[in-house]
């Protein structure tokens, strides 16, 4: 991922019972989601647990084509099934080839793609990337914010729609190789699982969990002005500020238009909204660990994105 600098903690988010779900037991060696004490469900604890597991040392920094990356894939396939995401065909896996930035060799990437069917075939594609940069000089770069936080939000949104059928079909994509030049999302848009004319919007999430100012950005309205009014209607939890911006060409490196997976959609003239925070001291550092995310802010950010998806599902044409 991209971007500028920030850091700290905000008050607790109360509306997250939205994400309550039952879970089935897992198979070792993949880590298991944990239950809330005294209940058979998980709620805020589950979205945090997903981030904690994906950012664990056992995942080795989730560099493509490594054992830790394969473990993350296995965990996510299990979670896709638990939250009610259905595959296109027989498998969630979309295989593709890309050139490793480190070795310059051809490497196989694996996107994880599924859907929750709506009342219409018109689709909203909800995305986050599950790869990160791996281990460097013996230090594990766990990528809790970048982008385990986005994947946790993706799973939480799917959890909500497991019991609330959407108007539009929701496609959920956990992309591989974002850190390798958006390779996974490029492969996805080149081989969409539905007709391109049915894809109305991409909602991309990359870095949602660390902001000293309690600010979440939504980018895309400059390129697609009709989105500005919709984003202004999103009901934001108290204590979080949703800002629009970081999408104008004159901003140079602070223009995020092509800096994460939504850029692949934009290049194909598919509208996007990107949700993320400004850069912070942990960005692409070994300190991007679960213990350093701002949990109250993160839960509010997840709720904000869910509310935005609900609004898009209500307002976009069928």
Short mmCIF file of C-alpha atoms in Angstrom, two decimals:
data_model
loop_
_atom_site.label_atom_id
_atom_site.label_comp_id
_atom_site.label_asym_id
_atom_site.label_seq_id
_atom_site.Cartn_x
_atom_site.Cartn_y
_atom_site.Cartn_z
CA UNK A 1 0.00 0.00 0.00
CA UNK A 2 0.93 3.77 -0.08
CA UNK A 3 0.74 7.18 1.53
CA UNK A 4 1.56 10.20 4.74
CA UNK A 5 1.87 10.17 8.71
CA UNK A 6 -0.29 9.78 11.93
CA UNK A 7 -0.84 7.85 15.43
CA UNK A 8 -3.01 7.01 18.84
CA UNK A 9 -6.33 5.75 20.29
CA UNK A 10 -10.03 6.66 20.42
CA UNK A 11 -13.17 5.61 22.33
CA UNK A 12 -14.91 2.22 22.01
CA UNK A 13 -17.36 1.50 19.22
CA UNK A 14 -20.73 0.27 20.50
CA UNK A 15 -22.67 -0.69 17.38
CA UNK A 16 -20.56 -3.67 16.39
CA UNK A 17 -23.03 -6.33 17.45
CA UNK A 18 -23.76 -6.20 13.70
CA UNK A 19 -20.92 -8.64 13.28
CA UNK A 20 -22.13 -11.40 15.60
CA UNK A 21 -21.86 -14.83 14.04
CA UNK A 22 -21.69 -18.49 14.88
CA UNK A 23 -18.57 -20.37 13.87
CA UNK A 24 -17.63 -23.95 13.23
CA UNK A 25 -14.44 -25.61 14.49
CA UNK A 26 -11.27 -25.46 12.40
CA UNK A 27 -8.60 -27.96 11.50
CA UNK A 28 -4.99 -27.57 12.64
CA UNK A 29 -2.47 -26.20 11.87
CA UNK A 30 -4.59 -23.19 10.87
CA UNK A 31 -5.31 -20.97 13.95
CA UNK A 32 -8.89 -21.08 15.18
CA UNK A 33 -11.31 -18.18 15.69
CA UNK A 34 -12.16 -17.69 19.34
CA UNK A 35 -15.58 -17.49 21.04
CA UNK A 36 -16.68 -14.66 23.28
CA UNK A 37 -16.67 -15.82 26.89
CA UNK A 38 -19.97 -17.34 27.94
CA UNK A 39 -21.59 -17.28 24.49
CA UNK A 40 -21.71 -19.35 21.33
CA UNK A 41 -21.12 -16.34 19.11
CA UNK A 42 -18.40 -13.91 18.22
CA UNK A 43 -18.90 -10.20 17.61
CA UNK A 44 -16.31 -7.43 17.92
CA UNK A 45 -13.89 -10.10 19.10
CA UNK A 46 -14.12 -11.96 15.78
CA UNK A 47 -13.10 -9.07 13.53
CA UNK A 48 -10.18 -8.38 15.87
CA UNK A 49 -9.31 -12.07 16.02
CA UNK A 50 -9.17 -12.28 12.23
CA UNK A 51 -6.65 -9.44 12.16
CA UNK A 52 -4.64 -10.95 15.00
CA UNK A 53 -4.42 -14.34 13.27
CA UNK A 54 -3.48 -12.94 9.86
CA UNK A 55 -0.82 -10.74 11.46
CA UNK A 56 0.66 -13.50 13.64
CA UNK A 57 4.34 -14.43 13.40
CA UNK A 58 3.25 -17.87 12.21
CA UNK A 59 2.10 -16.27 8.94
CA UNK A 60 5.66 -15.05 8.32
CA UNK A 61 4.59 -11.73 6.85
CA UNK A 62 2.38 -13.36 4.15
CA UNK A 63 4.85 -12.99 1.26
CA UNK A 64 3.39 -14.81 -1.77
CA UNK A 65 4.58 -18.36 -2.36
CA UNK A 66 5.81 -18.92 1.21
CA UNK A 67 4.51 -21.35 3.89
CA UNK A 68 3.03 -18.51 5.97
CA UNK A 69 1.23 -17.12 2.95
CA UNK A 70 -0.22 -20.58 2.24
CA UNK A 71 -1.40 -20.75 5.86
CA UNK A 72 -3.16 -17.39 5.43
CA UNK A 73 -4.88 -18.73 2.30
CA UNK A 74 -6.10 -21.78 4.17
CA UNK A 75 -7.41 -19.69 7.03
CA UNK A 76 -9.26 -17.34 4.68
CA UNK A 77 -10.89 -20.16 2.72
CA UNK A 78 -12.15 -21.53 6.02
CA UNK A 79 -13.46 -18.10 7.04
CA UNK A 80 -15.10 -17.49 3.64
CA UNK A 81 -17.09 -20.67 4.18
CA UNK A 82 -18.02 -19.76 7.75
CA UNK A 83 -19.35 -16.31 6.89
CA UNK A 84 -21.49 -17.57 4.01
CA UNK A 85 -19.48 -16.52 0.97
CA UNK A 86 -20.13 -18.86 -1.96
CA UNK A 87 -17.48 -19.66 -4.60
CA UNK A 88 -17.85 -19.08 -8.31
CA UNK A 89 -17.77 -22.69 -9.48
CA UNK A 90 -15.99 -25.31 -7.39
CA UNK A 91 -13.29 -23.22 -5.72
CA UNK A 92 -12.55 -19.83 -4.19
CA UNK A 93 -9.07 -19.79 -5.75
CA UNK A 94 -8.26 -17.72 -8.83
CA UNK A 95 -4.71 -18.56 -9.92
CA UNK A 96 -2.50 -16.14 -11.85
CA UNK A 97 1.16 -15.53 -12.62
CA UNK A 98 3.21 -12.45 -11.75
CA UNK A 99 6.85 -11.41 -11.66
CA UNK A 100 8.33 -11.24 -8.16
CA UNK A 101 9.78 -7.81 -7.43
CA UNK A 102 12.53 -9.41 -5.32
CA UNK A 103 13.66 -12.30 -7.53
CA UNK A 104 12.32 -11.20 -10.95
CA UNK A 105 11.04 -14.78 -11.34
CA UNK A 106 7.55 -15.87 -12.32
CA UNK A 107 5.49 -16.71 -9.23
CA UNK A 108 1.98 -18.12 -8.87
CA UNK A 109 -0.49 -15.88 -7.08
CA UNK A 110 -3.81 -16.91 -5.56
CA UNK A 111 -6.81 -14.57 -5.29
CA UNK A 112 -9.71 -15.76 -3.15
CA UNK A 113 -13.02 -14.86 -4.79
CA UNK A 114 -16.64 -15.52 -3.81
CA UNK A 115 -20.08 -13.95 -3.61
CA UNK A 116 -23.24 -13.46 -1.64
CA UNK A 117 -26.08 -13.46 -4.15
CA UNK A 118 -28.38 -10.46 -4.20
CA UNK A 119 -31.79 -9.88 -5.69
CA UNK A 120 -30.06 -8.46 -8.77
CA UNK A 121 -27.14 -9.66 -10.90
CA UNK A 122 -25.71 -6.14 -10.73
CA UNK A 123 -22.65 -6.38 -8.51
CA UNK A 124 -20.60 -4.45 -5.95
CA UNK A 125 -17.07 -5.82 -5.56
CA UNK A 126 -15.66 -5.57 -2.01
CA UNK A 127 -11.91 -5.99 -1.85
CA UNK A 128 -8.83 -6.10 0.40
CA UNK A 129 -5.41 -7.71 -0.06
CA UNK A 130 -4.11 -10.48 2.18
CA UNK A 131 -0.46 -10.54 1.09
CA UNK A 132 2.30 -8.48 2.69
CA UNK A 133 6.08 -8.15 2.34
CA UNK A 134 7.26 -11.19 4.33
CA UNK A 135 10.44 -11.50 6.41
CA UNK A 136 13.46 -9.27 5.84
CA UNK A 137 16.84 -9.70 7.56
CA UNK A 138 15.23 -12.08 10.01
CA UNK A 139 12.50 -9.60 10.98
CA UNK A 140 8.84 -10.48 10.32
CA UNK A 141 6.76 -7.72 8.76
CA UNK A 142 3.33 -8.81 9.96
CA UNK A 143 1.21 -6.23 8.12
CA UNK A 144 -1.56 -5.91 10.73
CA UNK A 145 -2.80 -2.61 9.34
CA UNK A 146 -1.50 -3.34 5.83
CA UNK A 147 -3.74 -5.13 5.12
CA UNK A 148 -4.98 -7.65 7.66
CA UNK A 149 -7.25 -4.82 8.80
CA UNK A 150 -8.91 -4.61 5.39
CA UNK A 151 -9.39 -8.37 5.21
CA UNK A 152 -10.93 -8.39 8.69
CA UNK A 153 -13.39 -5.73 7.55
CA UNK A 154 -14.21 -7.70 4.40
CA UNK A 155 -15.08 -10.75 6.51
CA UNK A 156 -17.18 -8.63 8.90
CA UNK A 157 -19.18 -7.15 6.01
CA UNK A 158 -19.80 -10.63 4.60
CA UNK A 159 -20.91 -11.76 8.05
CA UNK A 160 -23.58 -9.07 8.14
CA UNK A 161 -24.90 -10.00 4.71
CA UNK A 162 -25.03 -13.68 5.58
CA UNK A 163 -28.30 -12.87 7.35
CA UNK A 164 -29.34 -9.74 5.41
CA UNK A 165 -29.72 -10.49 1.72
CA UNK A 166 -28.37 -7.57 -0.32
CA UNK A 167 -30.16 -5.97 -3.24
CA UNK A 168 -27.04 -6.31 -5.39
CA UNK A 169 -24.82 -9.34 -5.65
CA UNK A 170 -21.78 -8.75 -3.47
CA UNK A 171 -18.49 -10.13 -4.76
CA UNK A 172 -15.82 -10.55 -2.09
CA UNK A 173 -12.21 -10.64 -3.25
CA UNK A 174 -9.17 -11.14 -1.03
CA UNK A 175 -6.40 -10.21 -3.43
CA UNK A 176 -2.90 -11.61 -3.54
CA UNK A 177 0.26 -9.76 -4.62
CA UNK A 178 -0.97 -6.19 -4.06
CA UNK A 179 2.51 -5.43 -2.77
CA UNK A 180 3.86 -6.78 -6.08
CA UNK A 181 2.37 -4.04 -8.22
CA UNK A 182 -1.37 -4.75 -7.74
CA UNK A 183 -0.85 -8.07 -9.57
CA UNK A 184 -3.82 -9.87 -8.03
CA UNK A 185 -6.39 -7.17 -8.76
CA UNK A 186 -5.03 -6.76 -12.29
CA UNK A 187 -5.57 -10.49 -12.86
CA UNK A 188 -9.08 -10.22 -11.42
CA UNK A 189 -10.26 -7.34 -13.61
CA UNK A 190 -8.80 -9.05 -16.67
CA UNK A 191 -10.92 -12.12 -15.92
CA UNK A 192 -14.01 -10.95 -14.07
CA UNK A 193 -16.35 -13.67 -12.77
CA UNK A 194 -19.37 -11.71 -14.07
CA UNK A 195 -20.02 -9.48 -17.07
CA UNK A 196 -18.13 -6.19 -16.76
CA UNK A 197 -21.29 -4.18 -17.42
CA UNK A 198 -22.79 -5.70 -14.27
CA UNK A 199 -19.97 -4.43 -12.03
CA UNK A 200 -21.22 -1.12 -10.67
CA UNK A 201 -18.63 -0.29 -8.02
CA UNK A 202 -15.47 -1.44 -6.28
CA UNK A 203 -15.22 -0.81 -2.53
CA UNK A 204 -11.56 -1.31 -1.61
CA UNK A 205 -10.10 -1.33 1.91
CA UNK A 206 -6.37 -1.05 2.58
CA UNK A 207 -5.16 0.13 6.02
CA UNK A 208 -8.12 0.89 8.29
CA UNK A 209 -6.80 0.53 11.81
CA UNK A 210 -4.30 3.23 12.83
CA UNK A 211 -5.10 6.95 13.03
CA UNK A 212 -4.08 9.35 15.80
CA UNK A 213 -6.61 11.83 14.45
CA UNK A 214 -9.43 9.25 14.26
CA UNK A 215 -9.75 10.07 10.54
CA UNK A 216 -10.77 7.66 7.80
CA UNK A 217 -10.52 8.73 4.17
CA UNK A 218 -12.82 7.82 1.30
CA UNK A 219 -11.19 8.39 -2.09
CA UNK A 220 -12.83 8.28 -5.50
CA UNK A 221 -15.31 11.13 -5.51
CA UNK A 222 -13.06 13.37 -7.61
CA UNK A 223 -13.14 10.84 -10.46
CA UNK A 224 -16.78 9.83 -9.94
CA UNK A 225 -18.57 12.93 -8.60
CA UNK A 226 -21.87 11.10 -8.10
CA UNK A 227 -20.18 9.24 -5.26
CA UNK A 228 -19.56 12.42 -3.26
CA UNK A 229 -23.22 12.90 -2.36
CA UNK A 230 -23.60 9.24 -1.39
CA UNK A 231 -20.53 9.35 0.84
CA UNK A 232 -21.86 12.51 2.51
CA UNK A 233 -24.92 10.49 3.53
CA UNK A 234 -22.96 7.77 5.36
CA UNK A 235 -23.82 7.82 9.07
CA UNK A 236 -20.46 7.81 10.82
CA UNK A 237 -20.02 6.49 14.39
CA UNK A 238 -19.29 9.13 17.04
CA UNK A 239 -15.59 9.81 17.45
CA UNK A 240 -14.61 9.04 13.84
CA UNK A 241 -14.31 11.58 11.04
CA UNK A 242 -14.90 10.41 7.47
CA UNK A 243 -13.08 12.65 5.01
CA UNK A 244 -13.10 12.65 1.21
CA UNK A 245 -9.94 13.27 -0.74
CA UNK A 246 -6.49 11.98 -1.70
CA UNK A 247 -7.74 11.42 -5.24
CA UNK A 248 -6.72 14.53 -7.21
CA UNK A 249 -3.84 14.40 -9.75
CA UNK A 250 -2.25 17.62 -8.49
CA UNK A 251 -1.63 15.93 -5.12
CA UNK A 252 1.20 13.91 -6.61
CA UNK A 253 2.28 11.17 -4.16
CA UNK A 254 -0.70 12.02 -1.97
CA UNK A 255 -3.07 11.09 -4.79
CA UNK A 256 -4.04 7.50 -3.90
CA UNK A 257 -5.99 6.83 -7.10
CA UNK A 258 -3.62 4.12 -8.34
CA UNK A 259 -1.89 3.21 -5.08
CA UNK A 260 -3.91 0.15 -4.07
CA UNK A 261 -6.11 -2.47 -5.73
CA UNK A 262 -8.89 -0.03 -6.62
CA UNK A 263 -6.45 1.36 -9.20
CA UNK A 264 -6.90 -1.78 -11.29
CA UNK A 265 -10.66 -1.16 -11.40
CA UNK A 266 -10.21 2.52 -12.20
CA UNK A 267 -7.98 1.65 -15.15
CA UNK A 268 -10.89 -0.42 -16.49
CA UNK A 269 -13.35 2.48 -16.01
CA UNK A 270 -15.03 0.72 -13.10
CA UNK A 271 -15.95 3.26 -10.38
CA UNK A 272 -14.28 2.83 -6.98
CA UNK A 273 -14.37 4.04 -3.42
CA UNK A 274 -11.19 3.44 -1.48
CA UNK A 275 -11.26 3.50 2.35
CA UNK A 276 -7.99 3.94 4.21
CA UNK A 277 -5.93 5.97 6.65
CA UNK A 278 -2.94 8.19 6.07
CA UNK A 279 0.52 6.70 6.53
CA UNK A 280 1.84 6.26 10.06
CA UNK A 281 5.14 5.25 11.72
CA UNK A 282 4.32 1.54 11.44
CA UNK A 283 3.71 1.55 7.68
CA UNK A 284 5.87 -1.16 6.05
CA UNK A 285 7.78 -1.60 9.31
CA UNK A 286 8.21 -4.63 11.55
CA UNK A 287 6.13 -2.73 14.13
CA UNK A 288 2.96 -3.10 12.02
CA UNK A 289 1.70 -5.64 14.52
CA UNK A 290 -1.68 -6.42 16.03
CA UNK A 291 -0.68 -4.88 19.37
CA UNK A 292 -0.18 -1.52 17.67
CA UNK A 293 -3.50 -1.16 15.88
CA UNK A 294 -5.99 1.26 17.41
CA UNK A 295 -8.80 -1.13 18.20
CA UNK A 296 -11.58 1.38 19.04
CA UNK A 297 -10.85 3.38 15.88
CA UNK A 298 -10.62 0.22 13.78
CA UNK A 299 -14.00 -1.09 14.89
CA UNK A 300 -15.56 2.27 14.03
CA UNK A 301 -13.85 2.23 10.65
CA UNK A 302 -15.26 -1.24 9.92
CA UNK A 303 -18.72 -0.08 10.91
CA UNK A 304 -18.35 3.01 8.68
CA UNK A 305 -17.45 0.91 5.64
CA UNK A 306 -20.35 -1.44 6.33
CA UNK A 307 -22.74 1.53 6.51
CA UNK A 308 -21.34 2.82 3.23
CA UNK A 309 -21.88 -0.56 1.57
CA UNK A 310 -25.44 -0.62 2.89
CA UNK A 311 -26.01 2.82 1.36
CA UNK A 312 -24.49 1.85 -1.99
CA UNK A 313 -26.61 -1.30 -2.04
CA UNK A 314 -29.71 0.82 -1.43
CA UNK A 315 -28.92 3.64 -3.87
CA UNK A 316 -27.22 2.05 -6.88
CA UNK A 317 -29.40 0.96 -9.80
CA UNK A 318 -30.60 -2.62 -10.00
#
